[in-house]
Short mmCIF file of C-alpha atoms in Angstrom, two decimals:
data_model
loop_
_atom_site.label_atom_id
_atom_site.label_comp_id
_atom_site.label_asym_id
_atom_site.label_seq_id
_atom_site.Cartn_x
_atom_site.Cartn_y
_atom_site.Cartn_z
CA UNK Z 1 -13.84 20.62 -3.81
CA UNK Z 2 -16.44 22.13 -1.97
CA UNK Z 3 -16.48 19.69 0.33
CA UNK Z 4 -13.13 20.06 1.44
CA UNK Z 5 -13.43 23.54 1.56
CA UNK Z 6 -16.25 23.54 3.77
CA UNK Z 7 -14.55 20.90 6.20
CA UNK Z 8 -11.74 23.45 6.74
CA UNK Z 9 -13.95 25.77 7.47
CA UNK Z 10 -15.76 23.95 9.78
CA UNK Z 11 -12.20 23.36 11.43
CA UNK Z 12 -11.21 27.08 11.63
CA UNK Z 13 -14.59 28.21 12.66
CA UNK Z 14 -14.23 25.74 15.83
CA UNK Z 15 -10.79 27.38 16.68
CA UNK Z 16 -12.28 30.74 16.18
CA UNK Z 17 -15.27 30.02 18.44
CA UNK Z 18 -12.90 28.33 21.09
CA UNK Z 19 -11.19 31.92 20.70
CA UNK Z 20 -14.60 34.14 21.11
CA UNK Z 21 -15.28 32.47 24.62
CA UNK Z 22 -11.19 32.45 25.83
CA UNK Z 23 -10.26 29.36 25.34
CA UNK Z 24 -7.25 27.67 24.30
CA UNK Z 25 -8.65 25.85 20.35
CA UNK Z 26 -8.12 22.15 20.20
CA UNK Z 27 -8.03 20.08 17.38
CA UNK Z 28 -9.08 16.60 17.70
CA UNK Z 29 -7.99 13.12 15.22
CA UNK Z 30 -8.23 9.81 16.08
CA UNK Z 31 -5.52 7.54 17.19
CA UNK Z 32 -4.28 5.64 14.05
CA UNK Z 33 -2.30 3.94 14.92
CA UNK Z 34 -3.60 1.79 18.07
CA UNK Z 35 -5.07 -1.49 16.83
CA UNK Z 36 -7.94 -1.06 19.48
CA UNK Z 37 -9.03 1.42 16.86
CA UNK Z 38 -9.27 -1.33 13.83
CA UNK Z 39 -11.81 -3.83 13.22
CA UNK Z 40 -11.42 -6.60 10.25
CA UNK Z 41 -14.18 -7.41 8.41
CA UNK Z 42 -13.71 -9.75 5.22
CA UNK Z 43 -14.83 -8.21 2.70
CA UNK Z 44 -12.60 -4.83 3.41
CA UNK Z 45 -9.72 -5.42 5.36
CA UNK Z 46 -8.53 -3.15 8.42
CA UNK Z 47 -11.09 -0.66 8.60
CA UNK Z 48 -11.38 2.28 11.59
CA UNK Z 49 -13.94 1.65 13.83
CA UNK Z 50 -16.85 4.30 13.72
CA UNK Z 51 -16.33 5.95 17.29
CA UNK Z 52 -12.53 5.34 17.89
CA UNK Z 53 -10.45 7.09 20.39
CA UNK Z 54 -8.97 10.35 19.94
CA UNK Z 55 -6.59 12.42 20.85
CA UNK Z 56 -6.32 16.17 21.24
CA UNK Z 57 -3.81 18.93 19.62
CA UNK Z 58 -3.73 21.61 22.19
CA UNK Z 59 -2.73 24.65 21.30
CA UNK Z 60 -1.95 25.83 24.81
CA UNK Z 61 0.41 22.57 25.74
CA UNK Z 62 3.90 23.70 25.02
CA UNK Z 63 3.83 19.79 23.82
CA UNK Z 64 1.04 19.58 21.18
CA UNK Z 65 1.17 23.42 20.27
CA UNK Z 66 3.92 23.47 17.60
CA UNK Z 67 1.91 20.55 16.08
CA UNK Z 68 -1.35 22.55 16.29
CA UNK Z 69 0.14 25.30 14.43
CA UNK Z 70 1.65 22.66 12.22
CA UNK Z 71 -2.09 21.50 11.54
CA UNK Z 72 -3.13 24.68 10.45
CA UNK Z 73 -0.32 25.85 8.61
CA UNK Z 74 -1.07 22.98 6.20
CA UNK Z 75 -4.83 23.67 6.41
CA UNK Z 76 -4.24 27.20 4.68
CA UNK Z 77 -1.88 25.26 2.04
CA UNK Z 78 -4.36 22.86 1.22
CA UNK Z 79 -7.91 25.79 1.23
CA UNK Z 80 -5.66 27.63 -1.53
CA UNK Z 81 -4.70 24.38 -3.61
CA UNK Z 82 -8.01 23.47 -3.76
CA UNK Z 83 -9.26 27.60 -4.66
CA UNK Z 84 -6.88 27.44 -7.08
CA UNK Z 85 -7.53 23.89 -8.27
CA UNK Z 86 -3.66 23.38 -7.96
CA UNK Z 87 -1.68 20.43 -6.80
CA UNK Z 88 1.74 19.93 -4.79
CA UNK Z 89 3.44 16.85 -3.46
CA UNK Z 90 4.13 16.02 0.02
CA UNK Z 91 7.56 16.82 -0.64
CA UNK Z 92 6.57 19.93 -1.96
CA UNK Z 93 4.73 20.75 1.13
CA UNK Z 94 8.01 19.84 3.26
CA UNK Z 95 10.35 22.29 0.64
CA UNK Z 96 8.09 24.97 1.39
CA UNK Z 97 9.21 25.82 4.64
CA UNK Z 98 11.59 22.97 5.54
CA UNK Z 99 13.19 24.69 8.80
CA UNK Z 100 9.58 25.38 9.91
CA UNK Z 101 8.50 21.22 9.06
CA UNK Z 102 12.10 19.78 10.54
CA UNK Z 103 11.31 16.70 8.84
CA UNK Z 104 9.39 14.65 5.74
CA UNK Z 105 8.02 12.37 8.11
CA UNK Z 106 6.58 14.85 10.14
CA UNK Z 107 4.72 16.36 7.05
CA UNK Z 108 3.52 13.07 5.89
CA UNK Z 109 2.02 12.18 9.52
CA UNK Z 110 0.21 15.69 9.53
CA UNK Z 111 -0.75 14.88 6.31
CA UNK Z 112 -2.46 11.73 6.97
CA UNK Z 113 -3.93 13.15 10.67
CA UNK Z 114 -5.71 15.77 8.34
CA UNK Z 115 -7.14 13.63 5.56
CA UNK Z 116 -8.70 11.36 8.72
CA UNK Z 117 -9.75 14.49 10.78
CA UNK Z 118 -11.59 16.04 7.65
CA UNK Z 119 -12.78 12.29 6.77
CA UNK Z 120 -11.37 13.29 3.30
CA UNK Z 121 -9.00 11.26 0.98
CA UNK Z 122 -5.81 12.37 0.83
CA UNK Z 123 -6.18 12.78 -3.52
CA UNK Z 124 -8.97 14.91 -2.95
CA UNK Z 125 -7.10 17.27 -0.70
CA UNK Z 126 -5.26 18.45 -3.60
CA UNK Z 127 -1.96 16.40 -1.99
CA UNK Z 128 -0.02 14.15 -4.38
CA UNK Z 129 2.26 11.19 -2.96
CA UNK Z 130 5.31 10.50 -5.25
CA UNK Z 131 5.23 7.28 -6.92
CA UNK Z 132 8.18 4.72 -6.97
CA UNK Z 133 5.89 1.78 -8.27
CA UNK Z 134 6.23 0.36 -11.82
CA UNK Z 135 3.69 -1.26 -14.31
CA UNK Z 136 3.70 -3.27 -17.15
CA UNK Z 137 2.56 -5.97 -19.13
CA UNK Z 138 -1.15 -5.81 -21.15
CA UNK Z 139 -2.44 -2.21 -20.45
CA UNK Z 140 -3.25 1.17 -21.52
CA UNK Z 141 -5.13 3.75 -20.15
CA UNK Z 142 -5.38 8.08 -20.27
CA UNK Z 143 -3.85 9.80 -17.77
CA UNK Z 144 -5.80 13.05 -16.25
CA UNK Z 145 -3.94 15.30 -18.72
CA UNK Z 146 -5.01 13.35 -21.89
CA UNK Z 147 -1.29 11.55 -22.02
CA UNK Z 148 -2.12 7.83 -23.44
CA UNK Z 149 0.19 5.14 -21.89
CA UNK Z 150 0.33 1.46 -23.14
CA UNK Z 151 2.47 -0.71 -21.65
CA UNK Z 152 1.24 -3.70 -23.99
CA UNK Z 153 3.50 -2.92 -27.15
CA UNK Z 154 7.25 -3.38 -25.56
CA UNK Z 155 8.95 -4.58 -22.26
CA UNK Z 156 9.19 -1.26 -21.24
CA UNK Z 157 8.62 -0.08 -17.39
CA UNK Z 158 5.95 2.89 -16.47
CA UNK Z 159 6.05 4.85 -13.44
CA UNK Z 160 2.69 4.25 -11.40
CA UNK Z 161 0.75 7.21 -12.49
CA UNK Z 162 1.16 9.77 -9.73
CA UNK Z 163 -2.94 10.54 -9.87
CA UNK Z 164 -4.64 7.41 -10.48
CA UNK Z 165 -8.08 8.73 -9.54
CA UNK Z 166 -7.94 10.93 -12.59
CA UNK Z 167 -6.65 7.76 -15.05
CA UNK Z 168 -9.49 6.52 -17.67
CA UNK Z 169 -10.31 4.15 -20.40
CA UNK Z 170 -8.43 1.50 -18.92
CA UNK Z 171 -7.94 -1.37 -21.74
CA UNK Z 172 -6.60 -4.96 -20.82
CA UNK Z 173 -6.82 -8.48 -22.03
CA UNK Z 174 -4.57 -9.90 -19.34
CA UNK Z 175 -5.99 -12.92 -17.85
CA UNK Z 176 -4.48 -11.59 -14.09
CA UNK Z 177 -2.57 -9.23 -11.93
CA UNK Z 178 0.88 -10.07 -10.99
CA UNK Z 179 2.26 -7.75 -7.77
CA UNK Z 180 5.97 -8.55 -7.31
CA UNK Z 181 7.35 -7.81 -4.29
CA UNK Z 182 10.82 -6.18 -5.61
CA UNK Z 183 12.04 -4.18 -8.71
CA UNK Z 184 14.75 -7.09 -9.12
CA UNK Z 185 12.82 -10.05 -9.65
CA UNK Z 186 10.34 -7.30 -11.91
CA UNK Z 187 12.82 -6.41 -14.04
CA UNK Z 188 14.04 -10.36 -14.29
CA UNK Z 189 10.17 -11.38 -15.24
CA UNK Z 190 10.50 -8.75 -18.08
CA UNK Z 191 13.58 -9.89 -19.18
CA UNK Z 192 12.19 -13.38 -19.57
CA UNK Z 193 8.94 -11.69 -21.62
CA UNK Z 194 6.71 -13.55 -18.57
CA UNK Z 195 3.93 -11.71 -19.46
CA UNK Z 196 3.36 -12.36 -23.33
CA UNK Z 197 5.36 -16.05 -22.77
CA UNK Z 198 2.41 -17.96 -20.46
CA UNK Z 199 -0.76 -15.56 -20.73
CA UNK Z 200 -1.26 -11.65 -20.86
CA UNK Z 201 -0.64 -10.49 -17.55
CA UNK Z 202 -0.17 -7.16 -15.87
CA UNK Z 203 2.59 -7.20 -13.42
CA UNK Z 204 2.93 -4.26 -10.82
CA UNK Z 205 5.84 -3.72 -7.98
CA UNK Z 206 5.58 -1.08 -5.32
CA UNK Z 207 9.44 -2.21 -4.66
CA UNK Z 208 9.28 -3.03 -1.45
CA UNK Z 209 6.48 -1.46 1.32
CA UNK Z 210 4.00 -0.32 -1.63
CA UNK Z 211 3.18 3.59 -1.88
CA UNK Z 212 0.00 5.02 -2.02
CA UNK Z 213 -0.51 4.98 -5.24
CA UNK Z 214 0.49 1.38 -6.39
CA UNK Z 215 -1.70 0.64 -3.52
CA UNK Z 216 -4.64 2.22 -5.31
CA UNK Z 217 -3.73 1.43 -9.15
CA UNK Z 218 -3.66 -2.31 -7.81
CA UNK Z 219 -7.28 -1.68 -6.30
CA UNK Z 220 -8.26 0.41 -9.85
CA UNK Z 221 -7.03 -3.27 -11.63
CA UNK Z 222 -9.24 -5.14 -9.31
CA UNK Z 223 -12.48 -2.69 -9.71
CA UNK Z 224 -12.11 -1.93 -13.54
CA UNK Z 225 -11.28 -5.88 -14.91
CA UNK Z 226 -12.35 -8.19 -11.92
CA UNK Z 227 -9.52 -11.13 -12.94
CA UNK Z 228 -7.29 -12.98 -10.08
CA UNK Z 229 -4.76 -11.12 -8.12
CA UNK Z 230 -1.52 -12.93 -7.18
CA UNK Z 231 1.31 -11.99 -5.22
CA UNK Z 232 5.05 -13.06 -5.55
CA UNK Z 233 7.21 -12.11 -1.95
CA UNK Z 234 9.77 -13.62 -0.52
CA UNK Z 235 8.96 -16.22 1.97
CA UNK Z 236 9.75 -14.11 5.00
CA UNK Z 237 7.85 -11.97 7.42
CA UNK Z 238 8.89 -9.01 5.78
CA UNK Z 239 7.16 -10.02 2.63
CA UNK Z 240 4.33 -11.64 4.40
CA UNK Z 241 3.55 -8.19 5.53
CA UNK Z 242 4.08 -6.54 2.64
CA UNK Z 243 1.59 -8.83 1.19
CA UNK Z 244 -0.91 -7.80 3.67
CA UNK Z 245 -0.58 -4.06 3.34
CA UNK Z 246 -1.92 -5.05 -0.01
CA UNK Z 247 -4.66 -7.48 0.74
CA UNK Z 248 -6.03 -6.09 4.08
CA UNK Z 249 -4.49 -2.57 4.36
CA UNK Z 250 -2.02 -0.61 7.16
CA UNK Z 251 -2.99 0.34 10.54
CA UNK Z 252 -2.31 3.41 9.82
CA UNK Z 253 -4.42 4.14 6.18
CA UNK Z 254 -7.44 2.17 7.77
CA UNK Z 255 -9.32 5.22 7.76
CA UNK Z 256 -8.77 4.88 3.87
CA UNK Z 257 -8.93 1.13 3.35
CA UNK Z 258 -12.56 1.77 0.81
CA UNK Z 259 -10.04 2.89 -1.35
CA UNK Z 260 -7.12 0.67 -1.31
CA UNK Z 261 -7.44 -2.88 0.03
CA UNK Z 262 -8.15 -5.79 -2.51
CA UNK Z 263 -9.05 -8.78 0.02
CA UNK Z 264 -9.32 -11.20 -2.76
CA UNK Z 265 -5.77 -10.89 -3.39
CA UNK Z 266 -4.13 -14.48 -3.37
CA UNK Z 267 -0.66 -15.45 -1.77
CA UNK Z 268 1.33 -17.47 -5.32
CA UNK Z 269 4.68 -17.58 -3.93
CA UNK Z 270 6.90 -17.59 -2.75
CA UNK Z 271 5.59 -20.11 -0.27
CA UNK Z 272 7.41 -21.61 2.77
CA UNK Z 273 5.99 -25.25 1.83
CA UNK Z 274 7.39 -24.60 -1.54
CA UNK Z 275 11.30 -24.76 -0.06
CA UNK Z 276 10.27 -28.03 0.89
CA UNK Z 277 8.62 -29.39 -1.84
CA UNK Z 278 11.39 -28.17 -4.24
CA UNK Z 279 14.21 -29.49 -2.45
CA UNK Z 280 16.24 -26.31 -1.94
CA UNK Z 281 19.38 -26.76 -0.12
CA UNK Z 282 19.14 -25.21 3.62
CA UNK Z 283 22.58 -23.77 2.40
CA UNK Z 284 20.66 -21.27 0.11
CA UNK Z 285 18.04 -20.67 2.91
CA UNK Z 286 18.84 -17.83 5.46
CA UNK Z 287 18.63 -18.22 9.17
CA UNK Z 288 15.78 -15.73 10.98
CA UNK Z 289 16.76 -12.48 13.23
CA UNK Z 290 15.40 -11.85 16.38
CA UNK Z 291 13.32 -9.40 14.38
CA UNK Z 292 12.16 -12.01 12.07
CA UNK Z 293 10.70 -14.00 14.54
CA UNK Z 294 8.90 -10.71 16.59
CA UNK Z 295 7.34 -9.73 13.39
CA UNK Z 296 5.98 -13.04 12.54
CA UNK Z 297 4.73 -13.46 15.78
CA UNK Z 298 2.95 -10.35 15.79
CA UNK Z 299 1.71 -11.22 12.04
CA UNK Z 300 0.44 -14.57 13.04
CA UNK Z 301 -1.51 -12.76 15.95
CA UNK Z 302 -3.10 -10.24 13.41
CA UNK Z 303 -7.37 -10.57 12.79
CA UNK Z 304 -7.36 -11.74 9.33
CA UNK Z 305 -4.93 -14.75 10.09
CA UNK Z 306 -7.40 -16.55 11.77
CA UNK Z 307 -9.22 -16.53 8.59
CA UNK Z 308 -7.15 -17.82 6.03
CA UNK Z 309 -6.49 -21.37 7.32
CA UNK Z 310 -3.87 -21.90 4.85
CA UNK Z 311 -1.67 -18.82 5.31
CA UNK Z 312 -2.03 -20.25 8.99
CA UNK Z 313 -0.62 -23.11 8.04
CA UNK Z 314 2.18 -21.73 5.93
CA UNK Z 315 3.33 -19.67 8.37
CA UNK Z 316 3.60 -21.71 10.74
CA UNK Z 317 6.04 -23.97 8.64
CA UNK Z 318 8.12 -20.61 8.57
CA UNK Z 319 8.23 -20.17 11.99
CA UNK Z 320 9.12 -23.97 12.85
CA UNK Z 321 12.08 -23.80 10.45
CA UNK Z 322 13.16 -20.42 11.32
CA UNK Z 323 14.03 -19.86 7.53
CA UNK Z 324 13.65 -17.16 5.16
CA UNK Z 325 14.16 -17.32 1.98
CA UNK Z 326 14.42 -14.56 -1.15
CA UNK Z 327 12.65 -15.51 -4.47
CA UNK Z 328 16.29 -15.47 -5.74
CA UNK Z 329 16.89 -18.90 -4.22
CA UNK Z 330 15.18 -20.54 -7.78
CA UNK Z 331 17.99 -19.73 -9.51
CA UNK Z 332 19.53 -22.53 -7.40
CA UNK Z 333 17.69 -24.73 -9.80
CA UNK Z 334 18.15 -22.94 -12.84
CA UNK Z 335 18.91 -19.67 -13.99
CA UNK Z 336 15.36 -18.81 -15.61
CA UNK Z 337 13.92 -21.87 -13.33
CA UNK Z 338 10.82 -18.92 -11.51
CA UNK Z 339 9.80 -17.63 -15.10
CA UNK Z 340 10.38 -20.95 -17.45
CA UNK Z 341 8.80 -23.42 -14.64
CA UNK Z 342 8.04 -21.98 -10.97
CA UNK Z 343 5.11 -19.45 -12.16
CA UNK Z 344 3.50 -21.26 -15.27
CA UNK Z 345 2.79 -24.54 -12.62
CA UNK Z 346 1.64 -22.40 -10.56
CA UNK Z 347 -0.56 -20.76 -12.35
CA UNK Z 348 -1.75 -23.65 -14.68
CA UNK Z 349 -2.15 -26.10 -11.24
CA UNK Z 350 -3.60 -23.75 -9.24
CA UNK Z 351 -0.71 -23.63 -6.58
CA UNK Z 352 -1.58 -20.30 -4.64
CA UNK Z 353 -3.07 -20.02 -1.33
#
């Protein structure tokens, strides 16, 4: 905590300075979102480069000065959190002053511009992201405030703990990590008791684009119990990418990606080749958008493509037959066909890329 105190000082003692010899304070964060910015390296994922561009907050731009002041207000939120050793969400932060904000999404980019201008983690700024992510399957663990949570003894759904920095004793005898792409084919894998049925498992959904902190309980699994990591998407570029935000990290966290990334994550299904190879009807297979085939194409463009020859390969059977399809399609071939037969081949043959 000291730390971040001192960082914000360091930031208000710059504006104060700027103010001493009359001129306008500036405050200045890198550009995190321009891809000139990120580097890939294997072993981490999307990382920033150390001397990236940056921009500049001005506080005498009639542009960049309600942002400035923005900056700052938050700055004084966070220096008292931290005093105080208290902690608010970034919807709490919005709900403070929303006419002031004018918008979530403008708290959560402040938010993140912050954590990378102070070089800080967002956790340790005393800022909590709210969770949508489940877990369960074979674990327990202690949350911060001494609450014990096992998700081995019934098919019950937990909420991704919303501070899993602070979660310890972590207990498993699951032989790997399942991510699932979407609470409905979740809940369906729990209904068919996958993860006592074939072998202990822990299975873990961010439901849809994952959240912060399913992003870093998934990368707590990986550093804790070292066992395979497997996704389950749909076999379209939307889950393709979702994938990656797992495996390789977001553009726009790769200031963070230490944290959150697991690169060893492996892509289980659904796979394009697999439509194929299972003989699903094209009638259950769905035709691509125009914004299917953009986001592929800027997918199979992306670094870390050019290193996994197989993903290469399978998207490139995606983009030839201009087909997506959702995991639902199994039940095509039989009602309980992805939990009874899809997943245990796959697992026991090794059928992941």
């Amino acid at each position: 905590s000291s730390e971040v105190l001192e960082a914000i000082e360091n930031v208000i003692q710059g504006v104060l300075q700027s103010l001493a010899q009359k001129k306008a304070p500036v405050l200045t964060v890198a550009n995190r979102a321009d891809w000139r910015n990120i580097e890939f390296k294997d072993s981490v994922g999307l990382q920033m480069i150390p001397h990236c561009t940056t921009k500049q907050i001005r506080s005498d731009c009639p542009q960049s000065a309600p942002r400035f002041a923005l900056m700052l207000k938050i700055l004084s939120m966070i220096y008292k959190m931290v005093q105080s050793n208290t902690y608010a969400t970034k919807r709490d932060i919005y709900y403070s002053d929303t006419l002031l904000f004018g918008s979530q999404s403008a708290v959560d980019g402040l938010i993140n511009d912050i954590s990378c201008m102070l070089k800080i983690p967002r956790r340790s700024l005393h800022i909590l992201s709210a969770t949508k992510g489940f877990v369960a399957g074979n674990l327990s663990y202690t949350e911060e405030d001494g609450t014990k949570v096992n998700c081995t003894c019934s098919a019950t759904v937990f909420t991704v703990p919303s501070n899993v920095q602070g979660i310890k004793n972590l207990i498993s005898h699951a032989k790997f990590v399942l991510i699932v792409e979407k609470d409905a084919t979740f809940q369906r894998l729990l209904d068919d008791d996958f993860f006592t049925k074939v072998s202990p498992c822990i299975m873990i959904t961010g439901r849809g684009v994952p959240d912060l902190n399913t992003r870093l309980l998934v990368r707590k699994l990986w550093d804790s119990f070292q066992i395979p990591i497997f996704s389950l998407m749909d076999a379209d570029p939307h889950g393709v990418e979702i994938m990656c935000v797992y495996k390789y990290g977001s553009v726009s966290m790769s200031f963070e990606a230490h944290h959150l990334t697991v690169p060893s994550i492996k892509w289980l299904g659904l796979l394009p080749s697999d439509l194929k190879r299972l003989n699903i009807s094209k009638d259950a297979l769905i035709p691509f958008t125009k914004q299917d085939q953009n986001k592929l194409a800027s997918i199979q463009k992306r670094p870390y493509i050019a290193c996994q020859p197989l993903w290469k390969k399978e998207l490139e059977i995606m983009a030839a037959s201009k087909l997506k399809a959702e995991i639902q399609v199994l039940t095509s071939l039989s009602q309980d066909y992805l939990s009874r037969v899809y997943l245990p081949n796959k697992l026991q043959f090794g059928g992941w890329v």
